[in-house]
């Protein structure tokens, strides 16, 4: 399967499952090495480099992903829809570790001191 087809499948899956989040496929005005897909997933930044099975990111692409990781973004390389989903799930694990804020306590009728 072509990289383009894999990207399309991943983007379509994401839009169906997370219709209120932002996903962008980098197509035109992109700096060399920038990841193929960028997502704002419930406030988390996720960048994904898409590759055909058996292909690997260039040195520049690897450096860009490392730069994103060092800035506390989430990123990875996906060769399939399953790998794409795995990157999203790993990012969601950070959401589960986020402390509950005062606004959430108020919404459920409590306080920080409960």
PDB file of C-alpha atoms in Angstrom:
ATOM      1  CA  UNK A   1       0.000   0.000   0.000  1.00  0.00           C
ATOM      2  CA  UNK A   2       1.304   3.477  -0.841  1.00  0.00           C
ATOM      3  CA  UNK A   3       2.245   5.992   1.834  1.00  0.00           C
ATOM      4  CA  UNK A   4      -0.466   8.311   0.521  1.00  0.00           C
ATOM      5  CA  UNK A   5      -3.145   5.620   0.909  1.00  0.00           C
ATOM      6  CA  UNK A   6      -1.958   4.819   4.459  1.00  0.00           C
ATOM      7  CA  UNK A   7      -2.123   8.539   5.335  1.00  0.00           C
ATOM      8  CA  UNK A   8      -5.628   8.848   3.923  1.00  0.00           C
ATOM      9  CA  UNK A   9      -6.823   5.817   5.903  1.00  0.00           C
ATOM     10  CA  UNK A  10      -5.311   7.219   9.111  1.00  0.00           C
ATOM     11  CA  UNK A  11      -6.748  10.697   8.630  1.00  0.00           C
ATOM     12  CA  UNK A  12     -10.206   9.329   7.793  1.00  0.00           C
ATOM     13  CA  UNK A  13     -10.129   7.063  10.866  1.00  0.00           C
ATOM     14  CA  UNK A  14      -9.078   9.981  13.075  1.00  0.00           C
ATOM     15  CA  UNK A  15     -11.782  12.307  11.747  1.00  0.00           C
ATOM     16  CA  UNK A  16     -14.471   9.635  12.302  1.00  0.00           C
ATOM     17  CA  UNK A  17     -13.340   8.908  15.859  1.00  0.00           C
ATOM     18  CA  UNK A  18     -12.344  12.400  16.983  1.00  0.00           C
ATOM     19  CA  UNK A  19     -14.499  14.821  14.940  1.00  0.00           C
ATOM     20  CA  UNK A  20     -13.942  17.764  17.292  1.00  0.00           C
ATOM     21  CA  UNK A  21     -10.138  17.604  17.266  1.00  0.00           C
ATOM     22  CA  UNK A  22      -7.741  19.095  14.720  1.00  0.00           C
ATOM     23  CA  UNK A  23      -5.751  17.069  12.212  1.00  0.00           C
ATOM     24  CA  UNK A  24      -3.691  18.431   9.339  1.00  0.00           C
ATOM     25  CA  UNK A  25      -1.842  16.669   6.555  1.00  0.00           C
ATOM     26  CA  UNK A  26       1.235  18.651   5.539  1.00  0.00           C
ATOM     27  CA  UNK A  27       1.115  18.958   1.784  1.00  0.00           C
ATOM     28  CA  UNK A  28       2.361  22.176   0.270  1.00  0.00           C
ATOM     29  CA  UNK A  29       4.285  24.793   2.227  1.00  0.00           C
ATOM     30  CA  UNK A  30       6.297  22.489   4.434  1.00  0.00           C
ATOM     31  CA  UNK A  31       9.868  22.734   5.605  1.00  0.00           C
ATOM     32  CA  UNK A  32      12.055  19.767   4.792  1.00  0.00           C
ATOM     33  CA  UNK A  33      11.802  17.122   7.485  1.00  0.00           C
ATOM     34  CA  UNK A  34       8.487  18.287   8.925  1.00  0.00           C
ATOM     35  CA  UNK A  35       6.182  15.416   9.933  1.00  0.00           C
ATOM     36  CA  UNK A  36       3.444  14.392   7.506  1.00  0.00           C
ATOM     37  CA  UNK A  37       0.569  14.761   9.964  1.00  0.00           C
ATOM     38  CA  UNK A  38       0.031  17.175  12.854  1.00  0.00           C
ATOM     39  CA  UNK A  39      -2.764  16.796  15.376  1.00  0.00           C
ATOM     40  CA  UNK A  40      -4.133  18.771  18.301  1.00  0.00           C
ATOM     41  CA  UNK A  41      -5.654  15.947  20.351  1.00  0.00           C
ATOM     42  CA  UNK A  42      -7.545  17.317  23.355  1.00  0.00           C
ATOM     43  CA  UNK A  43      -4.822  19.924  23.742  1.00  0.00           C
ATOM     44  CA  UNK A  44      -1.895  17.568  23.139  1.00  0.00           C
ATOM     45  CA  UNK A  45       0.386  18.161  20.176  1.00  0.00           C
ATOM     46  CA  UNK A  46       1.009  15.005  18.141  1.00  0.00           C
ATOM     47  CA  UNK A  47       3.217  14.786  15.049  1.00  0.00           C
ATOM     48  CA  UNK A  48       3.342  11.648  12.936  1.00  0.00           C
ATOM     49  CA  UNK A  49       5.724  10.760  10.142  1.00  0.00           C
ATOM     50  CA  UNK A  50       4.049   8.304   7.772  1.00  0.00           C
ATOM     51  CA  UNK A  51       6.102   5.697   5.930  1.00  0.00           C
ATOM     52  CA  UNK A  52       5.463   2.710   3.706  1.00  0.00           C
ATOM     53  CA  UNK A  53       6.224  -0.610   5.383  1.00  0.00           C
ATOM     54  CA  UNK A  54       9.974  -1.218   5.228  1.00  0.00           C
ATOM     55  CA  UNK A  55      10.807   2.489   4.831  1.00  0.00           C
ATOM     56  CA  UNK A  56      12.348   4.669   7.547  1.00  0.00           C
ATOM     57  CA  UNK A  57      12.531   8.402   8.308  1.00  0.00           C
ATOM     58  CA  UNK A  58      15.466  10.412   7.005  1.00  0.00           C
ATOM     59  CA  UNK A  59      18.022  11.824   9.440  1.00  0.00           C
ATOM     60  CA  UNK A  60      16.349  15.245   9.172  1.00  0.00           C
ATOM     61  CA  UNK A  61      12.890  13.768   9.851  1.00  0.00           C
ATOM     62  CA  UNK A  62      14.289  11.908  12.866  1.00  0.00           C
ATOM     63  CA  UNK A  63      15.843  15.134  14.188  1.00  0.00           C
ATOM     64  CA  UNK A  64      12.528  16.998  13.804  1.00  0.00           C
ATOM     65  CA  UNK A  65      10.656  14.257  15.698  1.00  0.00           C
ATOM     66  CA  UNK A  66      13.271  14.408  18.461  1.00  0.00           C
ATOM     67  CA  UNK A  67      12.876  18.199  18.635  1.00  0.00           C
ATOM     68  CA  UNK A  68       9.108  17.748  19.086  1.00  0.00           C
ATOM     69  CA  UNK A  69       9.655  15.085  21.753  1.00  0.00           C
ATOM     70  CA  UNK A  70      12.062  17.374  23.668  1.00  0.00           C
ATOM     71  CA  UNK A  71       9.409  20.100  23.606  1.00  0.00           C
ATOM     72  CA  UNK A  72       7.002  17.653  25.321  1.00  0.00           C
ATOM     73  CA  UNK A  73       5.075  16.941  22.139  1.00  0.00           C
ATOM     74  CA  UNK A  74       4.056  13.441  21.176  1.00  0.00           C
ATOM     75  CA  UNK A  75       5.341  11.924  17.986  1.00  0.00           C
ATOM     76  CA  UNK A  76       6.193   8.778  16.135  1.00  0.00           C
ATOM     77  CA  UNK A  77       6.542   6.986  12.854  1.00  0.00           C
ATOM     78  CA  UNK A  78       3.600   4.992  11.518  1.00  0.00           C
ATOM     79  CA  UNK A  79       3.690   2.412   8.737  1.00  0.00           C
ATOM     80  CA  UNK A  80       0.047   1.416   9.189  1.00  0.00           C
ATOM     81  CA  UNK A  81      -3.265   2.438  10.707  1.00  0.00           C
ATOM     82  CA  UNK A  82      -2.497   0.254  13.742  1.00  0.00           C
ATOM     83  CA  UNK A  83       0.795   2.062  14.399  1.00  0.00           C
ATOM     84  CA  UNK A  84      -0.991   5.410  13.925  1.00  0.00           C
ATOM     85  CA  UNK A  85      -3.602   4.397  16.521  1.00  0.00           C
ATOM     86  CA  UNK A  86      -0.832   3.303  18.896  1.00  0.00           C
ATOM     87  CA  UNK A  87       0.783   6.766  18.758  1.00  0.00           C
ATOM     88  CA  UNK A  88      -2.598   8.357  19.563  1.00  0.00           C
ATOM     89  CA  UNK A  89      -3.183   5.925  22.458  1.00  0.00           C
ATOM     90  CA  UNK A  90       0.264   6.639  23.938  1.00  0.00           C
ATOM     91  CA  UNK A  91      -0.510  10.364  23.830  1.00  0.00           C
ATOM     92  CA  UNK A  92      -3.883   9.727  25.498  1.00  0.00           C
ATOM     93  CA  UNK A  93      -2.047   8.047  28.380  1.00  0.00           C
ATOM     94  CA  UNK A  94      -0.641  11.491  29.218  1.00  0.00           C
ATOM     95  CA  UNK A  95      -4.186  12.866  29.375  1.00  0.00           C
ATOM     96  CA  UNK A  96      -5.073  10.235  31.962  1.00  0.00           C
ATOM     97  CA  UNK A  97      -2.145  11.375  34.106  1.00  0.00           C
ATOM     98  CA  UNK A  98      -3.146  15.067  33.955  1.00  0.00           C
ATOM     99  CA  UNK A  99      -4.252  16.290  37.401  1.00  0.00           C
ATOM    100  CA  UNK A 100      -7.880  17.258  37.851  1.00  0.00           C
ATOM    101  CA  UNK A 101      -8.254  21.041  37.787  1.00  0.00           C
ATOM    102  CA  UNK A 102     -10.499  23.291  39.863  1.00  0.00           C
ATOM    103  CA  UNK A 103     -12.801  23.762  36.872  1.00  0.00           C
ATOM    104  CA  UNK A 104     -13.430  20.029  36.676  1.00  0.00           C
ATOM    105  CA  UNK A 105     -14.097  19.833  40.423  1.00  0.00           C
ATOM    106  CA  UNK A 106     -16.611  22.664  40.128  1.00  0.00           C
ATOM    107  CA  UNK A 107     -18.292  20.940  37.203  1.00  0.00           C
ATOM    108  CA  UNK A 108     -18.834  17.789  39.273  1.00  0.00           C
ATOM    109  CA  UNK A 109     -19.896  19.757  42.347  1.00  0.00           C
ATOM    110  CA  UNK A 110     -16.792  19.524  44.511  1.00  0.00           C
ATOM    111  CA  UNK A 111     -13.714  21.516  45.453  1.00  0.00           C
ATOM    112  CA  UNK A 112      -9.977  20.966  45.400  1.00  0.00           C
ATOM    113  CA  UNK A 113     -10.186  20.232  49.134  1.00  0.00           C
ATOM    114  CA  UNK A 114     -12.601  17.288  48.791  1.00  0.00           C
TER     115      UNK A 114
END
